[in-house]
């Protein structure tokens, strides 16, 4: 039996994780307080979680003080739980969860890596979306458990691919896709939310992110994907009378293909938890699979259901890979040590800098970067055309 001492590195890390998870929920609740009568109660509950984690006489003492903390870098709160040897998780330290009264994008692409069940007593706000209180594997289980239990590997892969390729679209178009692919859809699609629509005199419109195809968030004229590594940031300009609005790229790193506006009437999308935990990683997995296929490899996506992500075969090369796309390297290391991967960990181009950190912390885990994998596949395919 392991006893985690309050001052041990593990104890400090657990308390810091609880603080981030509680702040994520409190931030979401604050952004919804006008629509949700229970929101202030949830923030009060999360204030209790934070107070317990930081200890007496420190940190916020009231819900409004906690909300004020959410507009400042999370590091200021997290540090109160204690200093970890080796320093804090820089990514999470700098994150700010509330932008005015709205949830900032950092919540979607970073803090949700810390989402967790806090205590049974804190699990009472059923309206909290899954991504604020569940880990990725719990959201995946909720979506796919029936398909996994059925043991039908092809049905599993078809369903997963459908969700990743069509996370949003016209209801009728989606029904046609279901029939064409023969996939059973295990998740619910719902009409777009108000912040996914751009309203003009001619109606309401939405734009799919060029990387993940989920509806981008609209704030005034600004249109962006909530997942910042997709770098999809645009400005909407009204079209001429009778024609849809257009997007202009803002910044140099914005992907080249500018999405076209689509009518919001009749459009549906998967919920944010499914988007963040299944669609966002799935879009990267599909992109890598297509890229390696172009290089001559045979690539199978999600071959053993929940075991790993990609199997890549090219000549003598046969690799099972688990794609990891964490913003927080610290969190990734924690997750890999509590649940060792059953395949080689593949880091995307955007995450290659994490390779040395992971190898240093977990020498038993095999890590490969996207660039190195491409090189291996190209060589193997050339040797064995
Ligand atoms: Zn995106």
CSV table of N, CA, C and O in Angstrom, one decimal, residues 133-195:
chain,number,residue,atom,x,y,z
A,133,UNK,N,-15.0,17.6,-16.5
A,133,UNK,CA,-15.0,16.7,-15.4
A,133,UNK,C,-14.5,15.3,-15.7
A,133,UNK,O,-14.4,14.5,-14.8
A,134,UNK,N,-14.3,15.0,-16.9
A,134,UNK,CA,-13.8,13.6,-17.3
A,134,UNK,C,-12.5,13.6,-18.0
A,134,UNK,O,-12.2,14.6,-18.7
A,135,UNK,N,-11.8,12.6,-17.8
A,135,UNK,CA,-10.5,12.4,-18.6
A,135,UNK,C,-10.9,11.9,-19.9
A,135,UNK,O,-12.0,11.4,-20.2
A,136,UNK,N,-9.9,12.0,-20.9
A,136,UNK,CA,-10.2,11.6,-22.3
A,136,UNK,C,-10.7,10.2,-22.4
A,136,UNK,O,-11.6,9.9,-23.1
A,137,UNK,N,-10.1,9.3,-21.6
A,137,UNK,CA,-10.5,7.9,-21.7
A,137,UNK,C,-11.9,7.6,-21.3
A,137,UNK,O,-12.6,6.8,-21.8
A,138,UNK,N,-12.4,8.5,-20.3
A,138,UNK,CA,-13.8,8.3,-19.8
A,138,UNK,C,-14.7,8.7,-20.9
A,138,UNK,O,-15.8,8.1,-21.1
A,139,UNK,N,-14.4,9.8,-21.6
A,139,UNK,CA,-15.3,10.3,-22.7
A,139,UNK,C,-15.3,9.3,-23.9
A,139,UNK,O,-16.3,9.0,-24.4
A,140,UNK,N,-14.1,8.7,-24.1
A,140,UNK,CA,-14.0,7.7,-25.2
A,140,UNK,C,-14.8,6.5,-24.8
A,140,UNK,O,-15.5,5.9,-25.6
A,141,UNK,N,-14.7,6.0,-23.5
A,141,UNK,CA,-15.5,4.9,-23.1
A,141,UNK,C,-16.9,5.1,-23.2
A,141,UNK,O,-17.7,4.2,-23.7
A,142,UNK,N,-17.4,6.4,-22.8
A,142,UNK,CA,-18.8,6.7,-22.9
A,142,UNK,C,-19.3,6.5,-24.3
A,142,UNK,O,-20.4,6.1,-24.6
A,143,UNK,N,-18.4,7.0,-25.3
A,143,UNK,CA,-18.8,7.0,-26.7
A,143,UNK,C,-18.8,5.6,-27.3
A,143,UNK,O,-19.7,5.2,-28.0
A,144,UNK,N,-17.7,4.8,-26.9
A,144,UNK,CA,-17.5,3.6,-27.7
A,144,UNK,C,-17.7,2.3,-26.9
A,144,UNK,O,-17.5,1.2,-27.5
A,145,UNK,N,-18.1,2.3,-25.7
A,145,UNK,CA,-18.1,1.1,-24.9
A,145,UNK,C,-19.0,0.0,-25.5
A,145,UNK,O,-18.7,-1.1,-25.6
A,146,UNK,N,-20.2,0.5,-26.1
A,146,UNK,CA,-21.1,-0.5,-26.7
A,146,UNK,C,-20.4,-1.2,-27.9
A,146,UNK,O,-20.5,-2.4,-28.1
A,147,UNK,N,-19.7,-0.4,-28.7
A,147,UNK,CA,-19.1,-0.9,-29.9
A,147,UNK,C,-17.9,-1.8,-29.5
A,147,UNK,O,-17.7,-2.9,-30.1
A,148,UNK,N,-17.2,-1.4,-28.4
A,148,UNK,CA,-16.0,-2.3,-28.0
A,148,UNK,C,-16.6,-3.6,-27.5
A,148,UNK,O,-16.1,-4.7,-27.8
A,149,UNK,N,-17.7,-3.5,-26.7
A,149,UNK,CA,-18.3,-4.8,-26.1
A,149,UNK,C,-18.8,-5.7,-27.3
A,149,UNK,O,-18.7,-6.9,-27.1
A,150,UNK,N,-19.3,-5.1,-28.3
A,150,UNK,CA,-19.8,-5.9,-29.4
A,150,UNK,C,-18.6,-6.7,-30.1
A,150,UNK,O,-18.9,-7.7,-30.8
A,151,UNK,N,-17.4,-6.2,-29.9
A,151,UNK,CA,-16.2,-7.0,-30.4
A,151,UNK,C,-16.1,-6.8,-31.9
A,151,UNK,O,-15.2,-7.4,-32.5
A,152,UNK,N,-16.9,-5.9,-32.6
A,152,UNK,CA,-16.8,-5.8,-34.0
A,152,UNK,C,-15.8,-4.7,-34.3
A,152,UNK,O,-16.1,-3.5,-34.2
A,153,UNK,N,-14.5,-5.1,-34.6
A,153,UNK,CA,-13.4,-4.1,-34.8
A,153,UNK,C,-13.7,-3.2,-36.0
A,153,UNK,O,-13.4,-2.0,-36.0
A,154,UNK,N,-14.3,-3.7,-37.1
A,154,UNK,CA,-14.5,-2.9,-38.3
A,154,UNK,C,-15.6,-1.8,-37.9
A,154,UNK,O,-15.5,-0.6,-38.3
A,155,UNK,N,-16.6,-2.2,-37.2
A,155,UNK,CA,-17.7,-1.2,-36.8
A,155,UNK,C,-17.1,-0.1,-36.0
A,155,UNK,O,-17.4,1.0,-36.1
A,156,UNK,N,-16.2,-0.5,-35.1
A,156,UNK,CA,-15.5,0.4,-34.2
A,156,UNK,C,-14.8,1.5,-35.0
A,156,UNK,O,-14.9,2.7,-34.9
A,157,UNK,N,-13.9,1.0,-35.9
A,157,UNK,CA,-13.1,1.9,-36.7
A,157,UNK,C,-14.0,2.8,-37.6
A,157,UNK,O,-13.7,3.9,-37.8
A,158,UNK,N,-15.0,2.2,-38.2
A,158,UNK,CA,-15.9,3.0,-39.1
A,158,UNK,C,-16.6,4.1,-38.3
A,158,UNK,O,-16.6,5.3,-38.7
A,159,UNK,N,-17.0,3.8,-37.1
A,159,UNK,CA,-17.7,4.8,-36.3
A,159,UNK,C,-16.8,5.9,-35.8
A,159,UNK,O,-17.1,7.1,-35.9
A,160,UNK,N,-15.6,5.5,-35.4
A,160,UNK,CA,-14.6,6.4,-35.0
A,160,UNK,C,-14.2,7.4,-36.1
A,160,UNK,O,-14.1,8.6,-36.0
A,161,UNK,N,-14.0,6.8,-37.3
A,161,UNK,CA,-13.6,7.6,-38.5
A,161,UNK,C,-14.7,8.6,-38.9
A,161,UNK,O,-14.5,9.7,-39.2
A,162,UNK,N,-16.0,8.1,-38.8
A,162,UNK,CA,-17.1,9.0,-39.1
A,162,UNK,C,-17.1,10.2,-38.2
A,162,UNK,O,-17.3,11.3,-38.7
A,163,UNK,N,-16.9,10.0,-36.9
A,163,UNK,CA,-17.0,11.1,-36.0
A,163,UNK,C,-15.8,12.1,-36.3
A,163,UNK,O,-16.0,13.3,-36.3
A,164,UNK,N,-14.6,11.5,-36.6
A,164,UNK,CA,-13.5,12.4,-36.8
A,164,UNK,C,-13.6,13.2,-38.1
A,164,UNK,O,-13.3,14.3,-38.2
A,165,UNK,N,-14.2,12.5,-39.1
A,165,UNK,CA,-14.3,13.2,-40.4
A,165,UNK,C,-15.5,14.1,-40.5
A,165,UNK,O,-15.5,15.0,-41.3
A,166,UNK,N,-16.5,13.7,-39.8
A,166,UNK,CA,-17.8,14.6,-39.8
A,166,UNK,C,-18.2,15.0,-38.4
A,166,UNK,O,-19.2,14.6,-37.9
A,167,UNK,N,-17.4,15.8,-37.7
A,167,UNK,CA,-17.7,16.3,-36.4
A,167,UNK,C,-18.8,17.3,-36.4
A,167,UNK,O,-19.4,17.6,-35.4
A,168,UNK,N,-19.1,17.8,-37.6
A,168,UNK,CA,-20.2,18.8,-37.8
A,168,UNK,C,-20.6,18.8,-39.2
A,168,UNK,O,-19.9,18.4,-40.1
A,169,UNK,N,-21.9,19.2,-39.5
A,169,UNK,CA,-22.3,19.3,-40.9
A,169,UNK,C,-23.8,19.4,-40.9
A,169,UNK,O,-24.5,19.5,-39.9
A,170,UNK,N,-24.3,19.4,-42.1
A,170,UNK,CA,-25.8,19.5,-42.3
A,170,UNK,C,-26.4,18.1,-41.9
A,170,UNK,O,-25.8,17.1,-42.2
A,171,UNK,N,-27.5,18.2,-41.2
A,171,UNK,CA,-28.1,17.0,-40.6
A,171,UNK,C,-28.3,16.0,-41.7
A,171,UNK,O,-28.1,14.8,-41.6
A,172,UNK,N,-28.8,16.4,-42.9
A,172,UNK,CA,-29.2,15.5,-44.0
A,172,UNK,C,-27.9,14.9,-44.6
A,172,UNK,O,-27.8,13.7,-44.9
A,173,UNK,N,-26.9,15.8,-44.7
A,173,UNK,CA,-25.6,15.3,-45.3
A,173,UNK,C,-25.0,14.2,-44.4
A,173,UNK,O,-24.5,13.2,-44.9
A,174,UNK,N,-25.1,14.4,-43.1
A,174,UNK,CA,-24.6,13.5,-42.1
A,174,UNK,C,-25.4,12.1,-42.2
A,174,UNK,O,-24.7,11.1,-42.2
A,175,UNK,N,-26.7,12.2,-42.4
A,175,UNK,CA,-27.5,11.0,-42.5
A,175,UNK,C,-27.0,10.2,-43.8
A,175,UNK,O,-26.9,9.0,-43.8
A,176,UNK,N,-26.8,11.0,-44.9
A,176,UNK,CA,-26.3,10.3,-46.1
A,176,UNK,C,-25.0,9.6,-45.9
A,176,UNK,O,-24.7,8.5,-46.3
A,177,UNK,N,-24.1,10.3,-45.1
A,177,UNK,CA,-22.7,9.7,-44.8
A,177,UNK,C,-22.9,8.4,-44.0
A,177,UNK,O,-22.2,7.4,-44.3
A,178,UNK,N,-23.8,8.4,-43.1
A,178,UNK,CA,-24.0,7.2,-42.2
A,178,UNK,C,-24.4,6.1,-43.1
A,178,UNK,O,-23.9,5.0,-43.0
A,179,UNK,N,-25.3,6.3,-44.1
A,179,UNK,CA,-25.8,5.3,-45.0
A,179,UNK,C,-24.6,4.8,-45.9
A,179,UNK,O,-24.4,3.6,-46.0
A,180,UNK,N,-23.9,5.8,-46.4
A,180,UNK,CA,-22.8,5.5,-47.4
A,180,UNK,C,-21.7,4.7,-46.7
A,180,UNK,O,-21.2,3.8,-47.3
A,181,UNK,N,-21.4,5.0,-45.5
A,181,UNK,CA,-20.2,4.3,-44.8
A,181,UNK,C,-20.7,3.1,-44.1
A,181,UNK,O,-19.9,2.3,-43.7
A,182,UNK,N,-22.0,3.0,-43.8
A,182,UNK,CA,-22.5,1.9,-43.0
A,182,UNK,C,-22.1,1.9,-41.6
A,182,UNK,O,-22.2,0.9,-40.9
A,183,UNK,N,-21.7,3.1,-41.1
A,183,UNK,CA,-21.2,3.3,-39.8
A,183,UNK,C,-22.4,3.4,-38.8
A,183,UNK,O,-23.4,4.0,-39.2
A,184,UNK,N,-22.2,2.9,-37.6
A,184,UNK,CA,-23.2,3.2,-36.5
A,184,UNK,C,-22.7,4.3,-35.7
A,184,UNK,O,-21.6,4.3,-35.3
A,185,UNK,N,-23.5,5.4,-35.6
A,185,UNK,CA,-23.0,6.5,-34.9
A,185,UNK,C,-23.2,6.5,-33.4
A,185,UNK,O,-24.4,6.5,-33.0
A,186,UNK,N,-22.1,6.4,-32.6
A,186,UNK,CA,-22.3,6.2,-31.2
A,186,UNK,C,-22.5,7.5,-30.4
A,186,UNK,O,-22.6,7.4,-29.2
A,187,UNK,N,-22.4,8.7,-31.0
A,187,UNK,CA,-22.5,9.9,-30.2
A,187,UNK,C,-23.7,10.7,-30.8
A,187,UNK,O,-24.1,10.5,-31.9
A,188,UNK,N,-24.1,11.7,-29.9
A,188,UNK,CA,-25.2,12.5,-30.3
A,188,UNK,C,-24.7,13.8,-31.0
A,188,UNK,O,-23.6,14.3,-30.7
A,189,UNK,N,-25.4,14.3,-32.0
A,189,UNK,CA,-25.2,15.5,-32.7
A,189,UNK,C,-26.3,16.5,-32.2
A,189,UNK,O,-27.4,16.1,-32.2
A,190,UNK,N,-25.9,17.8,-32.0
A,190,UNK,CA,-26.9,18.7,-31.5
A,190,UNK,C,-26.7,20.0,-32.4
A,190,UNK,O,-25.7,20.2,-33.0
A,191,UNK,N,-27.8,20.8,-32.5
A,191,UNK,CA,-27.7,22.1,-33.2
A,191,UNK,C,-26.5,22.9,-32.7
A,191,UNK,O,-26.2,22.8,-31.5
A,192,UNK,N,-26.0,23.8,-33.5
A,192,UNK,CA,-24.9,24.7,-33.1
A,192,UNK,C,-25.3,25.6,-32.0
A,192,UNK,O,-26.4,26.1,-32.0
A,193,UNK,N,-24.3,25.9,-31.2
A,193,UNK,CA,-24.6,26.9,-30.1
A,193,UNK,C,-24.5,28.3,-30.7
A,193,UNK,O,-23.9,28.5,-31.8
A,194,UNK,N,-25.0,29.3,-29.9
A,194,UNK,CA,-25.0,30.7,-30.4
A,194,UNK,C,-23.6,31.2,-30.8
A,194,UNK,O,-23.3,31.9,-31.8
A,195,UNK,N,-22.6,30.8,-30.0
A,195,UNK,CA,-21.2,31.3,-30.2
A,195,UNK,C,-20.5,30.6,-31.4
A,195,UNK,O,-19.3,30.8,-31.6
